[in-house]
Coordinates of C-alpha atoms in Angstrom, one line a residue:
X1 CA 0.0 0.0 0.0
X2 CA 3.0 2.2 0.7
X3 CA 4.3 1.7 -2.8
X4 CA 0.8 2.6 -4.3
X5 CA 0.9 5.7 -1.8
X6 CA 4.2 7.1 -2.9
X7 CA 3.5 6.6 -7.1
X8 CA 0.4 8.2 -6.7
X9 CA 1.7 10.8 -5.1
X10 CA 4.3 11.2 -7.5
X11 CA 3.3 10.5 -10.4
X12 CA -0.1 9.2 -10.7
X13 CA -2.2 12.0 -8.8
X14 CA -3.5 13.7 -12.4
X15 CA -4.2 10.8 -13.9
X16 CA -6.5 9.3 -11.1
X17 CA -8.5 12.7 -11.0
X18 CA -6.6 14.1 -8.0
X19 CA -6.5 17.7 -7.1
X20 CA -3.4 18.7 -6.2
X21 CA -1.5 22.1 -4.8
X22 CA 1.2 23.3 -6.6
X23 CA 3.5 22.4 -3.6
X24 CA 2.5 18.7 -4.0
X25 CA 0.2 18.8 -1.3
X26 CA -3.7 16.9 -1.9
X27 CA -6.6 16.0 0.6
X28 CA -6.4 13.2 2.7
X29 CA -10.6 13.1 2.2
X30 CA -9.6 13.1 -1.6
X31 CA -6.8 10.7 -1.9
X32 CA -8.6 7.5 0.6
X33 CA -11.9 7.9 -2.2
X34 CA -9.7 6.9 -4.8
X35 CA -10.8 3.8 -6.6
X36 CA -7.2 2.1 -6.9
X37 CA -7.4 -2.0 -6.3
X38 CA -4.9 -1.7 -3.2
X39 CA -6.0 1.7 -2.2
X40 CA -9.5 1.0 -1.9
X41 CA -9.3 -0.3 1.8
X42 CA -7.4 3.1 2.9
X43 CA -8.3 5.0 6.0
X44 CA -6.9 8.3 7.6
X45 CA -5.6 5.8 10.5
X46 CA -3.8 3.7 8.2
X47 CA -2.8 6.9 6.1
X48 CA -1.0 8.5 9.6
X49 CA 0.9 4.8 10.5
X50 CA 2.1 4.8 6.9
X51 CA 3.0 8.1 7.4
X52 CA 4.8 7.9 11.0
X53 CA 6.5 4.3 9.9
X54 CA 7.7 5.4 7.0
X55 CA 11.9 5.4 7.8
X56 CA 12.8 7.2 5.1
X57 CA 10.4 10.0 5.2
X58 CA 9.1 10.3 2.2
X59 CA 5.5 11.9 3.0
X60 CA 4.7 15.0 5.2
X61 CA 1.2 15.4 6.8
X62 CA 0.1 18.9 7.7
X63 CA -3.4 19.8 9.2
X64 CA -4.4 23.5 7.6
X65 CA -7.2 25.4 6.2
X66 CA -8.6 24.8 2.4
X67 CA -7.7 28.2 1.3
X68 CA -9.5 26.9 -2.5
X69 CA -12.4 27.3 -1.0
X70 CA -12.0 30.1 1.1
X71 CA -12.7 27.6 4.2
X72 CA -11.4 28.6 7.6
X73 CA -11.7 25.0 9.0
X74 CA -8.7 23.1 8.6
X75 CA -8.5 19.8 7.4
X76 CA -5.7 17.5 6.5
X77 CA -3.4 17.5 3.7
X78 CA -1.0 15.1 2.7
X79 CA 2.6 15.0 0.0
X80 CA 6.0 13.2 -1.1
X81 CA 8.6 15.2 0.3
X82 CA 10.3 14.7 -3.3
X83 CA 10.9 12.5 -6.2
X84 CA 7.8 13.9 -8.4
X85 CA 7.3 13.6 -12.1
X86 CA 4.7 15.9 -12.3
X87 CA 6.1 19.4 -13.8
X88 CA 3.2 21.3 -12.1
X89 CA 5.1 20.2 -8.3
X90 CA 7.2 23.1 -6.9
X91 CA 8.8 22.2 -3.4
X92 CA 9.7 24.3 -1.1
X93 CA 13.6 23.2 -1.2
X94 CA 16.4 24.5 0.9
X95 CA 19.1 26.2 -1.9
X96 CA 22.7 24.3 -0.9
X97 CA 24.9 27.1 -1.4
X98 CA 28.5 25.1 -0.4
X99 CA 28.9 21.4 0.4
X100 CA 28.8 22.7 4.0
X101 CA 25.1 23.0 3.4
X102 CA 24.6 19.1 3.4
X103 CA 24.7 17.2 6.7
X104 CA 27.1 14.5 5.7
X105 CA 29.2 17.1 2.9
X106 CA 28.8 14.2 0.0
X107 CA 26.1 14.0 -2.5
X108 CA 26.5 10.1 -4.3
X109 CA 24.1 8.3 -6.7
X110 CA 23.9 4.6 -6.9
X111 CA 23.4 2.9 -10.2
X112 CA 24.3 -0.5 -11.8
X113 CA 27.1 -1.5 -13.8
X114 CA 24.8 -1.2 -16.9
X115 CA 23.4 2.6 -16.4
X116 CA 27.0 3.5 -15.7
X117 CA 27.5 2.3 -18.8
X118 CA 26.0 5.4 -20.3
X119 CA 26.0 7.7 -17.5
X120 CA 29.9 8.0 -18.0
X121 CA 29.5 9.3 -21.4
X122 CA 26.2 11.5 -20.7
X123 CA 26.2 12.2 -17.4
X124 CA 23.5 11.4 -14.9
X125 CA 19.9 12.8 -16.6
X126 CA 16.6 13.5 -14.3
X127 CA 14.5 11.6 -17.8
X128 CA 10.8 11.9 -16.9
X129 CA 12.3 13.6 -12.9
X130 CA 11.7 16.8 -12.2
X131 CA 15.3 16.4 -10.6
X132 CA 18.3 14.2 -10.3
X133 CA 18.2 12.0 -6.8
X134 CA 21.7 12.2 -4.7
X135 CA 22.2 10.8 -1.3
X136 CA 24.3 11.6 1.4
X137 CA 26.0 8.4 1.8
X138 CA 26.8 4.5 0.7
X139 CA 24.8 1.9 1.8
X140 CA 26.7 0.7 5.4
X141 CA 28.0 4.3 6.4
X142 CA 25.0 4.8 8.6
X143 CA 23.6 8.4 7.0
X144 CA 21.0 8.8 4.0
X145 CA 21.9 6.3 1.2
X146 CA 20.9 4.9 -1.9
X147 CA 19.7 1.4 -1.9
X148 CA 21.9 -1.3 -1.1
X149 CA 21.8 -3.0 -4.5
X150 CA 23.4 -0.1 -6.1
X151 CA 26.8 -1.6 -7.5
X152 CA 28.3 1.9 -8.4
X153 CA 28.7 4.6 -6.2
X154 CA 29.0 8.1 -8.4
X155 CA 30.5 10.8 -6.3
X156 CA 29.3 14.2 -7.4
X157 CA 31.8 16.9 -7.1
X158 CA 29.4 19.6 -5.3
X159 CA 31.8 22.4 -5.4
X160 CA 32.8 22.6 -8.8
X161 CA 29.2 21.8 -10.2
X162 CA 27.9 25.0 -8.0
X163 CA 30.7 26.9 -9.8
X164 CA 29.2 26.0 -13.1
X165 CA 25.8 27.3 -12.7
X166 CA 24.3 24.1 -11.3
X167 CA 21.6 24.2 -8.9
X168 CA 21.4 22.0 -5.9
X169 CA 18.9 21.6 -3.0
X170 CA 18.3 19.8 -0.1
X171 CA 14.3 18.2 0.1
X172 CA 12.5 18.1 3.6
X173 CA 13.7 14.4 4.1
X174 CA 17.6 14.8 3.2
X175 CA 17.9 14.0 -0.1
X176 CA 20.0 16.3 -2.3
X177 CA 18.3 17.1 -5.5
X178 CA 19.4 18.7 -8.9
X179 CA 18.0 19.9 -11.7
X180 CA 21.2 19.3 -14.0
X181 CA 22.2 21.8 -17.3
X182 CA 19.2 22.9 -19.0
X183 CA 18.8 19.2 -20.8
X184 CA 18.6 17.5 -17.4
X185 CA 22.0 16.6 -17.6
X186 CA 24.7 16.3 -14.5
X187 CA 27.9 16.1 -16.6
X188 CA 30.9 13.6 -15.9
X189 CA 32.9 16.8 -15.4
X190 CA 31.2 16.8 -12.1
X191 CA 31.9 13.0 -10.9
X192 CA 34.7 13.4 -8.2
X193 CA 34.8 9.7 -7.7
X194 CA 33.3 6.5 -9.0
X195 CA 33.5 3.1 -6.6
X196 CA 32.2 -0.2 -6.6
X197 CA 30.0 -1.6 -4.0
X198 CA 33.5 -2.6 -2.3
X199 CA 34.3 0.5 -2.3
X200 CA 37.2 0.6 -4.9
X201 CA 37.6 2.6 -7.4
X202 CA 36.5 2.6 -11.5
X203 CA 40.1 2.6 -13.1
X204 CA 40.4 6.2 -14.4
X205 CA 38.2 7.4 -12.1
X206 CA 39.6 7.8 -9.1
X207 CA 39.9 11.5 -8.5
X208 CA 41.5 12.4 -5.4
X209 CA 41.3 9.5 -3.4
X210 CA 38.4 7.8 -0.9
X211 CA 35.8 10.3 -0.6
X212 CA 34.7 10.3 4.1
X213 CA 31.6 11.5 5.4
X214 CA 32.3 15.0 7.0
X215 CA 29.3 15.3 9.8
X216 CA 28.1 11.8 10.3
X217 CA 26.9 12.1 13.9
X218 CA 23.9 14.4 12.2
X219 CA 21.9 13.0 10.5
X220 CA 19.5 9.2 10.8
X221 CA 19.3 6.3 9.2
X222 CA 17.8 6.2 5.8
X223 CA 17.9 5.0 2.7
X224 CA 16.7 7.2 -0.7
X225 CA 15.0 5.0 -3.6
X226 CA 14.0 5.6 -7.5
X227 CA 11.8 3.7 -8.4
X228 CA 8.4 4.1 -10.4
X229 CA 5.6 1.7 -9.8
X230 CA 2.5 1.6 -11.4
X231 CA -0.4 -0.1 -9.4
X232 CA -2.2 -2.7 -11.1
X233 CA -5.8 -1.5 -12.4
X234 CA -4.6 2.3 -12.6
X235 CA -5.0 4.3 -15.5
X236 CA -2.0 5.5 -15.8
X237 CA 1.1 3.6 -17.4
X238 CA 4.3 4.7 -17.2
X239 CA 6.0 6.3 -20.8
X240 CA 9.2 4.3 -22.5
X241 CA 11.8 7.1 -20.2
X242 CA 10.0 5.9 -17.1
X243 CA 10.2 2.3 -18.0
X244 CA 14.2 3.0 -18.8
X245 CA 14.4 4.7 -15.1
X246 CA 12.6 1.8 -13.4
X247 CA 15.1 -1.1 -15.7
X248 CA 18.5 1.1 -15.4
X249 CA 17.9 3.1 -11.9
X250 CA 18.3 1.7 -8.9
X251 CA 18.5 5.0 -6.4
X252 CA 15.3 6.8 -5.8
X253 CA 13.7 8.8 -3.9

């Protein structure tokens, strides 16, 4: 049900008839009358223990007034706290100025040996994203991390990609987010370091040497996904560049 949750809040909300806010927020009252197979079952009780369960944060609850209809009594609202398709979404994300800006100082994406593949000649692309997914750590380090099937561990060069022009933020549940060049694009320019899942490095790209968490003691266990599910009996179906995402991707959220 989680699963269902998070791709309809992501990606299928328009296309199961679901008024949403601009800053990704819909109604709770909306959202539990949907008519999805593994949906139909859903309750604001169960909505809340998804909610507060959820170890990676990836929803945000808030309890406010309808201001669409001009409605002073408040009712509740519920979002993904990133990791949307739809271009209408506009988070409120914190601007990273300087690596200092992210708990842990690293931003990494975790792929497989067949995305890098073409990730180290285009770069990393946000496809059907509204932005490119980094964590804050490998899987084992104890911080925010991509899943632990990820068999390449790209190490993004924060710095020097601020330098260029490229924008990076920090969503309400840790994950650092990019929009990339105007194509969507992070280029290879920016990869400091590329590992294995043994933590060795790709011959020729080793930059500078083993890339350490900076401020590990602040920040909790998670993990970030990036994945795109499609609930059976939906109307929606995900286009060819999601399909590639969910076959070559294995970092979210």
């Amino acid at each position: 049900m989680s699963k269902t949750l998070s791709w309809v809040l992501r990606h299928g909300a328009r296309s199961e008839g679901l008024e949403m806010r601009p800053d990704g927020y819909v109604r709770v009252d909306d959202l539990v009358s949907l008519k999805i197979p593994k949906m139909r079952e859903m309750n604001f009780d169960m909505l809340e223990q998804i909610v507060k369960a959820d170890n990676k944060s990836r929803y945000n609850l808030i309890h406010e007034p309808d201001k669409a209809v001009g409605s002073p009594s408040q009712i509740w609202w519920i979002r993904a706290n990133q990791g949307h398709s739809m271009k209408t979404v506009v988070l409120d994300l914190q601007p990273i100025q300087s690596p200092a800006d992210i708990p842990t100082g690293l931003a990494v994406h975790g792929t497989s040996r067949k995305a890098w593949d073409i990730i180290c000649e285009q770069g990393l692309s946000k496809m059907s994203r509204n932005h490119i997914h980094l964590a804050q750590g490998v899987p084992g380090s104890g911080v925010i991390s991509m899943r632990s099937s990820s068999s390449i561990f790209i190490f993004v060069d924060i710095q020097k990609a601020l330098a260029a022009g490229i924008r990076f933020y920090l969503s309400d549940n840790g994950v650092v987010l990019t929009d990339g060049d105007e194509k969507g694009f992070l280029s290879p320019q920016f990869f400091a370091r590329v590992e294995t899942a043994k933590r060795e490095p790709l011959p020729g790209w080793e930059g500078a040497g083993p890339i350490q968490l900076l401020n590990q003691d602040k920040v909790d266990v998670e993990q970030v996904e990036q994945e795109i599910e499609v609930p059976k009996g939906s109307s929606s179906q995900p286009s060819s560049s999601e399909r590639k995402v969910e076959k070559t991707e294995t970092l979210l959220l």
